[in-house]
Coordinates of C-alpha atoms in Angstrom, one line a residue:
Chain A
M1254 CA 100.7 45.0 99.8
S1255 CA 97.4 44.1 101.6
I1256 CA 98.5 43.5 105.1
I1257 CA 100.3 47.8 104.7
V1258 CA 96.8 48.3 104.2
G1259 CA 95.5 46.1 107.2
L1260 CA 98.7 47.3 108.9
L1261 CA 98.1 51.0 108.2
Y1262 CA 93.9 50.8 109.3
A1263 CA 95.1 49.4 111.9
A1264 CA 97.7 52.1 113.1
G1265 CA 94.9 54.6 112.2
I1266 CA 92.2 52.8 113.9
F1267 CA 94.3 52.8 116.9
L1268 CA 95.3 56.6 116.8
M1269 CA 92.1 57.9 116.1
Q1270 CA 90.9 56.4 120.2
R1271 CA 93.8 58.7 121.7
R1272 CA 92.9 61.7 123.5
N1273 CA 95.4 64.3 121.2
M1274 CA 94.3 66.1 119.0
V1275 CA 97.4 65.9 116.4
K1276 CA 97.7 62.0 117.6
F1277 CA 94.2 61.9 115.7
L1278 CA 94.4 63.7 113.3
I1279 CA 97.7 61.5 111.6
G1280 CA 94.8 58.5 112.4
L1281 CA 92.9 59.9 110.3
A1282 CA 95.6 60.4 107.6
L1283 CA 97.0 57.0 108.3
L1284 CA 93.2 55.7 107.3
S1285 CA 92.4 57.6 104.3
H1286 CA 96.1 55.9 103.6
G1287 CA 94.8 52.5 104.0
A1288 CA 92.0 53.2 101.8
N1289 CA 94.3 54.4 99.0
L1290 CA 96.1 51.8 98.7
L1291 CA 93.2 49.2 99.3
I1292 CA 91.7 50.3 96.2
F1293 CA 95.0 49.4 94.6
T1294 CA 95.0 46.5 95.6
A1295 CA 92.2 45.6 94.9
G1296 CA 91.9 46.6 91.6
G1297 CA 94.6 44.3 90.8
L1298 CA 98.3 45.0 90.7
T1299 CA 100.4 43.2 87.6
R1300 CA 104.0 44.6 87.6
G1301 CA 105.4 45.9 84.2
H1302 CA 102.8 45.7 81.7
P1303 CA 101.9 49.5 81.3
P1304 CA 98.6 49.8 79.8
I1305 CA 99.4 51.5 76.6
I1306 CA 99.1 49.8 73.4
A1307 CA 101.7 49.3 71.5
E1308 CA 102.0 50.8 67.5
D1309 CA 102.3 47.0 65.8
A1310 CA 99.6 45.9 67.8
T1311 CA 95.5 46.4 68.1
L1312 CA 94.6 45.0 71.2
A1313 CA 95.9 46.2 74.4
D1314 CA 98.3 43.6 76.8
P1315 CA 95.9 41.1 78.3
L1316 CA 97.7 41.1 81.5
Q1317 CA 98.0 45.0 81.1
A1318 CA 97.5 46.9 84.9
D1319 CA 93.9 48.2 84.5
P1320 CA 94.6 52.2 84.7
L1321 CA 91.2 53.2 87.2
P1322 CA 92.3 52.6 90.2
Q1323 CA 95.4 54.3 90.0
A1324 CA 92.7 57.5 88.8
L1325 CA 90.4 57.2 91.2
I1326 CA 93.1 57.0 94.0
L1327 CA 94.2 60.5 92.7
T1328 CA 91.5 62.1 93.1
A1329 CA 90.9 60.7 96.5
I1330 CA 94.5 61.5 97.4
V1331 CA 93.7 64.8 96.4
I1332 CA 90.7 65.3 97.8
S1333 CA 92.2 63.9 101.0
F1334 CA 94.5 66.0 100.8
A1335 CA 92.3 69.2 101.0
V1336 CA 90.3 67.6 103.9
L1337 CA 93.4 67.0 106.2
A1338 CA 94.6 70.8 105.3
F1339 CA 91.6 72.4 106.4
A1340 CA 91.3 69.7 109.3
L1341 CA 94.7 70.3 110.8
I1342 CA 93.6 74.3 110.5
L1343 CA 91.0 73.9 112.9
F1344 CA 91.9 71.5 115.1
L1345 CA 95.0 74.4 115.7
R1346 CA 91.3 77.1 115.9
A1347 CA 90.2 74.5 118.2
Y1348 CA 94.1 74.5 120.5
Q1349 CA 94.1 77.8 120.4
T1350 CA 90.4 78.8 120.9
T1351 CA 89.7 76.2 123.9
K1352 CA 93.5 76.4 125.3
T1353 CA 93.7 72.5 125.7
D1354 CA 94.7 69.3 122.9
D1355 CA 92.3 67.1 124.5
L1356 CA 89.5 65.8 122.9
H1357 CA 87.8 64.3 126.3
D1358 CA 87.5 68.4 127.1
L1359 CA 85.8 69.3 124.1
R1360 CA 82.7 68.6 126.0
S1361 CA 80.3 72.2 126.2
T1362 CA 78.4 71.9 122.7
D1363 CA 78.0 67.8 123.7
A1364 CA 73.8 66.9 124.3
Chain B
M871 CA 72.0 75.0 78.0
N872 CA 71.2 70.8 78.9
L873 CA 69.1 71.2 81.5
L874 CA 69.7 67.9 83.7
L875 CA 73.3 69.7 83.5
A876 CA 71.6 73.5 84.9
P877 CA 71.3 72.3 88.6
I878 CA 75.3 71.7 88.2
V879 CA 76.7 74.3 86.2
L880 CA 74.2 77.3 87.6
P881 CA 75.1 77.5 91.2
L882 CA 79.0 76.6 89.8
L883 CA 78.8 79.8 87.7
F884 CA 76.5 81.7 90.2
A885 CA 79.9 81.1 93.0
I886 CA 81.7 82.4 90.6
L887 CA 80.6 85.0 90.1
A888 CA 80.2 85.5 93.1
L889 CA 83.4 85.2 94.5
F890 CA 84.2 87.9 92.4
A891 CA 82.1 90.2 93.8
L892 CA 83.4 89.3 97.4
H893 CA 84.0 92.6 98.6
H894 CA 80.8 94.1 96.6
P895 CA 78.0 92.6 99.2
R896 CA 75.3 94.3 97.7
A897 CA 76.3 92.3 94.8
Q898 CA 76.8 89.4 96.0
R899 CA 73.6 89.0 97.8
A900 CA 71.9 90.0 94.6
L901 CA 74.0 87.1 92.8
A902 CA 72.9 84.6 95.4
L903 CA 69.1 85.1 95.8
A904 CA 69.3 85.6 91.4
G905 CA 71.7 82.0 91.9
T906 CA 69.5 80.5 93.6
G907 CA 66.0 81.6 92.5
L908 CA 67.9 80.3 89.0
L909 CA 67.9 77.4 90.1
A910 CA 64.8 76.7 91.9
I911 CA 63.0 77.7 88.7
V912 CA 65.2 75.5 86.2
S913 CA 64.4 72.7 89.4
V914 CA 61.3 72.6 88.8
A915 CA 61.1 72.6 84.5
L916 CA 63.6 69.8 85.0
L917 CA 60.9 67.6 87.6
L918 CA 58.4 68.5 84.7
S919 CA 60.3 67.0 81.8
V920 CA 61.7 63.9 83.2
R921 CA 58.0 63.5 84.4
A922 CA 56.6 63.4 81.2
G923 CA 59.8 62.0 79.3
G924 CA 60.4 59.4 81.9
I925 CA 64.3 59.2 83.4
V926 CA 67.1 61.4 81.6
A927 CA 70.5 60.8 81.6
V928 CA 74.0 62.1 79.9
Q929 CA 76.9 60.5 79.3
V930 CA 79.6 63.3 80.4
G931 CA 81.9 63.8 77.9
H932 CA 80.7 61.5 75.5
W933 CA 82.1 58.2 77.1
P934 CA 79.4 55.6 76.6
A935 CA 77.7 54.2 79.7
P936 CA 79.8 51.6 81.9
F937 CA 83.0 53.3 81.4
G938 CA 82.9 57.5 81.7
I939 CA 79.9 59.4 84.1
T940 CA 77.2 59.2 84.2
I941 CA 74.6 62.5 85.4
V942 CA 70.6 60.7 85.2
A943 CA 67.2 62.1 86.6
D944 CA 65.2 59.9 87.8
L945 CA 61.7 61.7 89.4
F946 CA 63.3 60.5 92.9
G947 CA 66.2 62.1 92.0
A948 CA 64.6 65.4 90.3
I949 CA 62.6 65.5 93.3
M950 CA 64.8 65.7 95.8
V951 CA 66.9 68.6 93.2
V952 CA 63.4 70.5 93.6
L953 CA 63.7 70.6 97.2
A954 CA 67.1 71.4 97.6
S955 CA 66.5 74.7 95.0
L956 CA 64.0 75.9 96.8
T957 CA 65.5 75.4 100.6
G958 CA 68.6 77.0 99.0
F959 CA 66.2 80.2 98.4
A960 CA 64.3 80.4 101.3
I961 CA 68.1 80.5 103.1
A962 CA 69.4 83.0 100.7
L963 CA 66.6 85.3 101.0
Y964 CA 66.8 85.2 105.4
S965 CA 70.6 85.3 104.7
I966 CA 70.4 88.5 103.3
G967 CA 67.9 89.8 106.7
V968 CA 70.9 88.1 108.5
H969 CA 72.5 90.7 106.9
D970 CA 76.1 89.8 109.0
R971 CA 78.9 91.4 107.4
A972 CA 81.5 90.5 109.0
R973 CA 80.4 86.0 107.1
E974 CA 79.5 87.7 104.1
R975 CA 83.2 89.4 104.3
H976 CA 84.6 85.2 103.9
G977 CA 82.4 83.8 101.7
Y978 CA 79.8 83.2 102.9
Y979 CA 77.7 83.4 99.5
P980 CA 80.1 81.7 97.6
L981 CA 80.1 78.4 100.1
L982 CA 76.4 78.9 99.8
L983 CA 76.3 78.4 96.3
V984 CA 78.7 75.2 96.2
L985 CA 77.0 73.8 98.7
L986 CA 74.0 73.6 96.8
M987 CA 76.0 72.6 93.4
G988 CA 77.5 69.7 96.1
V989 CA 73.9 68.4 96.9
N990 CA 72.2 68.6 93.6
G991 CA 75.5 66.8 92.9
A992 CA 75.2 63.8 94.7
F993 CA 71.0 63.8 93.7
L994 CA 71.9 63.7 89.6
T995 CA 75.0 61.2 89.2
G996 CA 74.1 58.1 88.6
D997 CA 78.4 56.8 89.0
L998 CA 79.7 55.5 92.7
F999 CA 83.1 57.1 92.7
N1000 CA 81.5 60.3 91.7
L1001 CA 78.5 60.2 94.4
Y1002 CA 81.9 60.2 96.6
V1003 CA 83.5 63.6 94.2
W1004 CA 80.0 64.6 95.5
F1005 CA 79.8 63.5 98.8
E1006 CA 83.2 65.6 99.3
V1007 CA 82.6 69.1 97.7
M1008 CA 79.5 69.4 100.4
L1009 CA 81.0 68.3 102.7
M1010 CA 84.0 71.1 102.1
A1011 CA 81.4 73.4 102.0
S1012 CA 80.3 72.7 105.1
F1013 CA 83.1 72.4 106.9
V1014 CA 83.3 76.1 106.2
L1015 CA 80.1 76.9 106.7
L1016 CA 80.0 75.1 110.1
A1017 CA 84.0 76.7 111.1
L1018 CA 82.6 80.0 109.1
G1019 CA 83.2 82.7 112.0
C1020 CA 85.0 81.5 114.8
E1021 CA 83.0 80.9 117.9
K1022 CA 83.8 78.6 120.9
P1023 CA 81.3 76.2 120.1
Q1024 CA 81.5 77.1 116.7
I1025 CA 85.4 75.1 116.5
E1026 CA 84.2 72.6 119.0
G1027 CA 80.9 71.1 116.3
A1028 CA 83.2 71.8 113.9
V1029 CA 85.7 69.4 115.2
K1030 CA 83.3 66.2 115.4
Y1031 CA 81.6 67.1 112.0
V1032 CA 84.6 67.2 110.5
A1033 CA 86.6 64.2 112.4
L1034 CA 83.5 62.4 111.8
N1035 CA 82.8 62.5 108.1
F1036 CA 85.9 61.8 107.2
F1037 CA 85.8 58.8 108.6
S1038 CA 82.4 57.9 107.4
S1039 CA 84.4 59.3 103.9
A1040 CA 87.4 56.7 104.3
L1041 CA 84.6 54.2 104.4
F1042 CA 82.7 55.4 101.7
L1043 CA 85.8 55.1 99.3
A1044 CA 87.3 52.1 100.4
A1045 CA 83.7 50.1 99.8
A1046 CA 83.8 51.9 96.3
G1047 CA 87.8 50.7 96.2
L1048 CA 86.1 46.6 97.0
I1049 CA 83.2 47.2 95.1
Y1050 CA 85.2 47.5 91.8
G1051 CA 87.5 45.2 92.6
V1052 CA 85.3 42.1 93.0
L1053 CA 82.3 44.2 90.1
G1054 CA 85.2 45.9 88.2
T1055 CA 82.5 48.9 87.5
L1056 CA 81.4 51.7 89.5
N1057 CA 78.2 52.9 87.4
M1058 CA 75.6 52.0 89.3
A1059 CA 72.8 50.7 87.0
D1060 CA 76.3 48.7 85.4
L1061 CA 76.2 47.6 89.1
A1062 CA 72.7 47.0 89.7
Q1063 CA 73.2 44.1 86.4
K1064 CA 76.2 43.2 86.9
V1065 CA 74.7 42.2 91.0
A1066 CA 71.6 41.4 89.8
A1067 CA 74.0 38.2 88.0
V1068 CA 76.4 37.1 90.6
E1069 CA 75.8 33.6 92.8
D1070 CA 77.3 34.1 95.7
K1071 CA 76.5 37.5 98.0
R1072 CA 78.2 36.8 101.1
L1073 CA 80.8 39.5 99.6
L1074 CA 78.6 41.8 98.5
T1075 CA 76.4 41.8 101.3
S1076 CA 79.3 43.3 103.6
M1077 CA 80.2 45.6 100.8
A1078 CA 76.7 46.6 100.9
L1079 CA 77.1 46.7 104.6
L1080 CA 80.2 49.0 104.5
L1081 CA 78.1 51.5 102.8
L1082 CA 75.1 51.7 105.2
A1083 CA 77.9 52.4 108.1
A1084 CA 79.1 55.3 106.0
F1085 CA 75.7 56.6 104.3
G1086 CA 74.5 56.1 107.9
I1087 CA 77.4 58.6 109.6
K1088 CA 75.5 61.0 107.2
A1089 CA 72.5 60.4 107.5
A1090 CA 72.6 60.2 110.6
M1091 CA 71.0 56.6 111.6
F1092 CA 71.0 54.8 115.2
P1093 CA 73.7 54.1 116.5
L1094 CA 76.0 56.7 114.4
F1095 CA 74.2 60.4 115.6
F1096 CA 75.8 61.5 117.7
W1097 CA 77.9 64.4 116.0
L1098 CA 74.5 66.1 114.7
P1099 CA 73.1 66.7 118.1
A1100 CA 77.3 68.2 118.7
S1101 CA 77.5 70.2 115.9
Y1102 CA 73.8 71.9 114.2
H1103 CA 73.1 73.8 116.9
T1104 CA 76.9 75.9 116.9
P1105 CA 76.5 77.8 113.9
P1106 CA 74.5 80.8 112.1
P1107 CA 70.6 80.1 112.2
A1108 CA 70.8 80.0 108.2
V1109 CA 73.5 77.8 108.7
S1110 CA 72.2 75.4 110.7
A1111 CA 68.6 75.8 108.4
L1112 CA 70.7 74.9 105.8
F1113 CA 72.3 71.5 107.5
A1114 CA 69.2 70.2 109.1
G1115 CA 67.2 71.1 106.1
L1116 CA 69.9 68.9 103.0
L1117 CA 72.9 67.4 104.9
T1118 CA 71.4 64.3 106.0
K1119 CA 68.5 64.1 103.6
V1120 CA 71.6 63.4 100.9
G1121 CA 72.6 60.9 102.9
V1122 CA 69.0 59.7 103.4
Y1123 CA 68.9 59.7 99.1
A1124 CA 72.3 57.8 99.1
L1125 CA 70.9 54.7 101.5
I1126 CA 67.4 54.5 99.6
R1127 CA 69.8 54.7 96.0
T1128 CA 72.2 51.6 97.3
F1129 CA 69.9 49.6 98.1
T1130 CA 66.9 49.5 96.0
L1131 CA 68.9 49.8 93.4
I1132 CA 72.7 48.1 93.5
F1133 CA 71.4 46.0 96.8
P1134 CA 68.3 45.4 96.9
L1135 CA 67.4 45.1 100.3
E1136 CA 67.3 40.8 101.1
P1137 CA 64.1 40.0 103.3
T1138 CA 66.9 37.3 104.6
F1139 CA 69.2 39.9 106.7
T1140 CA 69.5 43.2 105.4
Q1141 CA 65.9 43.9 105.5
P1142 CA 65.2 43.2 109.3
L1143 CA 68.0 44.9 109.9
V1144 CA 68.0 48.3 108.0
L1145 CA 64.3 47.4 110.1
W1146 CA 65.8 47.4 113.7
L1147 CA 68.1 50.2 112.9
A1148 CA 64.9 52.4 111.9
A1149 CA 62.7 51.7 114.5
L1150 CA 65.8 52.8 117.5
T1151 CA 66.4 55.8 115.4
M1152 CA 63.1 57.4 115.7
I1153 CA 63.2 56.3 119.3
T1154 CA 66.6 57.5 121.0
G1155 CA 65.5 60.9 118.8
V1156 CA 62.6 61.4 119.8
L1157 CA 64.0 60.5 123.6
G1158 CA 67.3 62.4 123.6
A1159 CA 64.9 66.0 122.3
A1160 CA 62.7 65.0 125.0
A1161 CA 65.3 65.3 126.6
Q1162 CA 66.7 68.8 126.1
M1163 CA 65.9 72.7 127.1
E1164 CA 67.5 75.1 123.9
F1165 CA 65.5 75.4 121.4
R1166 CA 67.9 74.3 118.2
R1167 CA 68.9 70.8 120.5
V1168 CA 65.5 70.0 120.8
L1169 CA 64.9 70.6 116.5
S1170 CA 68.5 68.9 116.6
F1171 CA 67.3 65.9 118.1
H1172 CA 63.9 65.4 116.4
I1173 CA 66.3 65.5 112.9
V1174 CA 67.0 62.3 114.1
S1175 CA 63.8 60.7 115.0
Q1176 CA 62.4 62.0 111.4
I1177 CA 65.8 60.3 109.9
G1178 CA 63.8 56.9 111.1
Y1179 CA 60.9 57.4 109.3
M1180 CA 62.7 58.0 106.4
I1181 CA 64.6 54.8 106.8
M1182 CA 61.6 52.9 107.8
G1183 CA 60.3 53.4 104.9
L1184 CA 62.8 52.6 102.6
A1185 CA 62.7 49.2 105.0
L1186 CA 59.4 48.1 104.6
F1187 CA 60.2 48.1 100.9
T1188 CA 57.5 48.2 99.1
P1189 CA 56.5 50.4 96.7
L1190 CA 53.4 52.4 99.0
A1191 CA 56.4 52.2 101.8
L1192 CA 58.6 54.3 99.8
A1193 CA 56.4 56.5 98.7
G1194 CA 55.6 57.4 102.0
A1195 CA 59.5 57.6 102.3
V1196 CA 60.1 60.1 99.5
F1197 CA 56.9 62.3 100.8
Y1198 CA 58.1 62.3 104.1
I1199 CA 61.5 63.4 103.0
M1200 CA 59.1 66.0 100.2
H1201 CA 57.6 67.5 103.6
H1202 CA 61.0 67.0 106.3
I1203 CA 63.1 69.4 104.6
I1204 CA 61.1 72.2 104.0
V1205 CA 59.4 71.8 107.9
K1206 CA 62.7 71.6 109.4
T1207 CA 64.3 73.9 107.3
N1208 CA 61.3 76.6 108.6
L1209 CA 61.6 76.0 112.5
F1210 CA 65.5 76.3 112.5
L1211 CA 64.1 79.2 110.7
V1212 CA 61.7 80.5 112.9
S1213 CA 64.5 79.5 116.5
G1214 CA 66.9 81.8 114.5
V1215 CA 64.9 85.1 114.6
V1216 CA 63.8 84.4 118.1
H1217 CA 67.3 83.6 118.6
Y1218 CA 68.1 87.3 117.0
L1219 CA 65.8 88.9 118.7
R1220 CA 66.1 87.4 122.1
G1221 CA 69.6 86.5 122.3
T1222 CA 68.7 83.2 123.9
G1223 CA 67.8 79.7 122.4
E1224 CA 67.2 78.6 126.1
L1225 CA 64.0 77.7 126.4
K1226 CA 63.8 78.5 130.2
Q1227 CA 64.8 82.5 129.4
L1228 CA 62.3 82.6 127.0
G1229 CA 58.3 83.7 127.0
G1230 CA 55.9 85.7 126.0
F1231 CA 56.5 85.5 122.3
Y1232 CA 52.7 85.1 121.4
R1233 CA 52.3 88.3 123.1
A1234 CA 55.4 89.9 122.1
H1235 CA 55.0 88.5 118.1
P1236 CA 51.9 86.8 117.4
W1237 CA 52.4 86.4 114.1
I1238 CA 55.6 84.7 114.4
A1239 CA 53.9 82.4 116.9
I1240 CA 51.2 81.3 113.9
L1241 CA 54.3 80.8 111.7
F1242 CA 55.8 78.0 113.6
L1243 CA 52.9 76.7 114.7
I1244 CA 52.0 75.4 110.8
P1245 CA 55.8 73.3 110.5
A1246 CA 55.6 72.2 114.1
L1247 CA 51.9 71.1 113.9
S1248 CA 52.8 69.7 110.6
L1249 CA 56.7 68.0 112.0
A1250 CA 54.2 66.5 114.5
G1251 CA 51.5 64.9 111.8
L1252 CA 48.7 66.9 112.5
P1253 CA 46.1 66.8 109.5
P1254 CA 45.7 68.3 107.5
L1255 CA 49.4 69.6 107.2
S1256 CA 51.8 67.9 105.2
G1257 CA 53.8 65.5 107.5
F1258 CA 50.0 63.8 108.2
F1259 CA 49.4 62.6 105.1
A1260 CA 53.6 61.5 105.5
K1261 CA 52.7 59.6 108.7
L1262 CA 49.5 57.8 107.6
T1263 CA 51.2 56.3 104.2
L1264 CA 54.0 54.6 106.0
I1265 CA 51.9 53.2 108.8
V1266 CA 49.9 52.6 106.2
A1267 CA 52.7 50.2 104.5
G1268 CA 53.8 49.2 108.4
L1269 CA 50.2 47.4 108.6
Q1270 CA 50.3 46.3 105.0
Q1271 CA 53.6 44.2 106.0
Q1272 CA 52.4 43.2 109.1
A1273 CA 55.4 44.7 111.1
Y1274 CA 53.2 45.6 114.2
L1275 CA 56.5 46.6 115.9
I1276 CA 57.6 50.3 114.3
V1277 CA 54.6 50.4 113.6
G1278 CA 53.8 50.8 116.5
A1279 CA 56.9 53.1 117.6
A1280 CA 55.9 55.5 114.7
L1281 CA 52.9 56.3 116.6
G1282 CA 54.2 56.4 120.1
V1283 CA 57.3 58.4 118.1
S1284 CA 54.7 60.7 116.3
L1285 CA 53.3 61.1 120.0
L1286 CA 56.8 62.2 121.3
T1287 CA 57.0 64.6 118.3
L1288 CA 53.8 66.8 119.6
F1289 CA 54.7 66.2 123.7
S1290 CA 58.0 68.1 122.3
M1291 CA 56.9 71.1 119.8
T1292 CA 54.0 71.7 122.4
K1293 CA 57.0 71.9 125.0
I1294 CA 58.8 74.7 123.0
W1295 CA 55.2 76.2 121.9
G1296 CA 54.3 76.7 125.6
E1297 CA 58.0 78.1 126.3
V1298 CA 58.9 79.6 124.2
F1299 CA 55.5 81.4 123.5
W1300 CA 53.3 80.9 125.8
K1301 CA 54.1 81.4 129.3
A1302 CA 54.2 84.6 130.4
A1303 CA 58.6 86.2 129.8
P1304 CA 60.0 85.9 132.6
G1305 CA 61.4 88.9 134.6
R1306 CA 64.4 89.2 132.3
P1307 CA 67.0 92.0 133.3
E1308 CA 68.8 91.3 130.3
P1309 CA 71.6 94.2 129.8
D1310 CA 73.2 92.5 127.3
A1311 CA 69.9 92.5 125.4
P1312 CA 71.0 92.9 121.0
P1313 CA 69.9 95.7 119.6
A1314 CA 66.3 95.1 118.2
L1315 CA 66.4 93.5 114.4
E1316 CA 65.7 96.9 112.3
P1317 CA 61.6 96.0 110.7
A1318 CA 62.9 95.6 106.7
R1319 CA 65.3 92.5 107.8
L1320 CA 63.1 91.1 110.1
R1321 CA 60.6 91.3 107.0
L1322 CA 63.1 89.9 104.9
M1323 CA 63.9 87.1 107.3
I1324 CA 59.9 86.5 108.2
A1325 CA 59.7 86.1 104.4
A1326 CA 61.5 83.4 104.1
I1327 CA 59.5 81.9 106.6
V1328 CA 56.0 82.8 104.9
L1329 CA 57.4 81.4 101.7
L1330 CA 58.6 77.7 103.8
A1331 CA 55.0 77.8 105.5
A1332 CA 53.1 78.4 102.6
I1333 CA 55.0 75.1 100.7
T1334 CA 54.1 73.7 103.6
V1335 CA 50.6 74.2 103.9
V1336 CA 50.7 73.1 99.8
I1337 CA 51.7 70.3 99.8
G1338 CA 49.3 69.6 102.4
L1339 CA 46.1 70.5 100.3
A1340 CA 47.5 68.7 97.4
A1341 CA 48.6 65.5 98.8
G1342 CA 46.9 63.8 96.4
P1343 CA 48.6 65.2 92.8
L1344 CA 51.4 65.0 95.3
F1345 CA 51.4 61.3 96.3
T1346 CA 50.7 59.8 93.4
L1347 CA 53.8 62.0 92.0
A1348 CA 55.8 60.0 95.3
M1349 CA 54.1 57.1 94.0
E1350 CA 55.4 57.0 90.7
A1351 CA 58.6 57.9 92.4
A1352 CA 58.6 54.9 94.5
G1353 CA 57.8 52.7 91.1
Q1354 CA 61.0 53.6 89.7
L1355 CA 62.8 53.2 92.4
M1356 CA 61.1 49.3 93.1
N1357 CA 61.5 48.5 89.5
P1358 CA 65.1 49.6 88.2
Q1359 CA 64.5 48.5 85.0
P1360 CA 64.7 51.5 82.9
Y1361 CA 66.5 53.8 85.2
I1362 CA 69.2 50.9 83.6
E1363 CA 68.4 50.5 80.5
A1364 CA 68.4 55.0 80.4
V1365 CA 71.7 54.7 81.4
L1366 CA 72.7 52.5 79.0
G1367 CA 70.8 51.6 76.3
G1368 CA 70.1 55.5 76.2
A1369 CA 73.7 57.5 75.2
P1370 CA 73.3 59.5 73.8

């Protein structure tokens, strides 16, 4: 799992170095996936122990998975989905107004 | 309604109402004005009640503290909310004067209110992940406000702004996840206790640095500030004034909150690091400003250099220095917003922001010139205006810590700030208007609209003067806020102990 996180980060950052707008966006998306999986892994992974207290028990299963990171990830996924959708449209408009998909050409507002 | 939740709920309520009135510009304007006005009143009431009764906390949904989401207001947070609301009110007034039909039809005022909600939420939350969510609320609204209108420079600026902020949010999220993985909590007060109990701080320091990078991007700290001067001058003046006043300050707020409460700065590593960053932020910002020849670009670079002063207050890490930082933020939000608003008036009257093409403003509009002079001199730190006391406090605090290098940097930067303010004054207001063959000069503003814009500027200038004149009582307030920051025990007790 941690290897996948590392790969996602590496791929995301590599793609963000590219000059192409679409590759840049895919890089951002991979990076946010990497962050989500990072939370998932950091929260501790267990298999087959749902965080539900059985009917006849009063205490939770001590091996149970922590449900909070998953709730956090859910929130983060929704947010990054919205931001990514907005960024996609923005980059489309940028392409239409500037007629280029090369990020190096977007320099007119730089200082 | 609970006073503590009001600064978050009110703007949301008015934003929804304004969305219903999307096709009735008049109703929208009235709602925006009423919403921000009420917000200002409520937030002042909140500040007074926090000052009288100590830190207040609400556990949302009655989940007890370390598990549920806590909304908490200490003096620092309450002061920030008051500033945000006052700025919001002035911006709403100004925007009504600008009277931009196309943007109003696409939800300008609801976005303005949602942005205020996000900013206030970030100031009042007591939970690290919740802070992330408020950041995103605020950023989403700011993305749309920045891109609304789809002019070419706007889109280009927005691309950079969105990309960098997205990246910093990913960093923040990763840091929050790691912190939860190691410490098992995200409640800031609970985190403060658990961090204090950890013996081996190495892993925690790396997380603290992740947060430093994430908030540093949002606060436009050196070396992560390049997005700011590339994007802040592109949207309409009212929007860039709002951004200039508030958004970077949310980053500064998050930095101060994190590095006083959760990871108090350590003299071995983090404190000198932050101190160096503060000095470099100041110097690069002001040098960048000196090289610029466009009204709003000069001001954008000045934001960067002013951020350096606030971080300096944090980095010195004494009660006096933190009080200086709080006072500086108070002064800066008002002054910077005002300068951008003035630049907007100049832009609307002359159709350009290039200093070379402007001139003769003092002859044509002496009152606007005076109104520019008040915030400009205050920014440079001339007595008796607000900036003087802010800088004085920081410099005294620096001398007490024998941090002579940064004091020297602060004084030098102050001088250069004065230089670039006089540059603007000389180019825009003082020199004779260049013989201007302007065939496409925009139509002069209707006097009624100009009056509204001026009203907003006068309001903020008046606040600046009041901050300068009432520096004593306000400084006491800042000292109290800094005291609460330096001694987080009451904050922790209010959050964890006093569950209603």
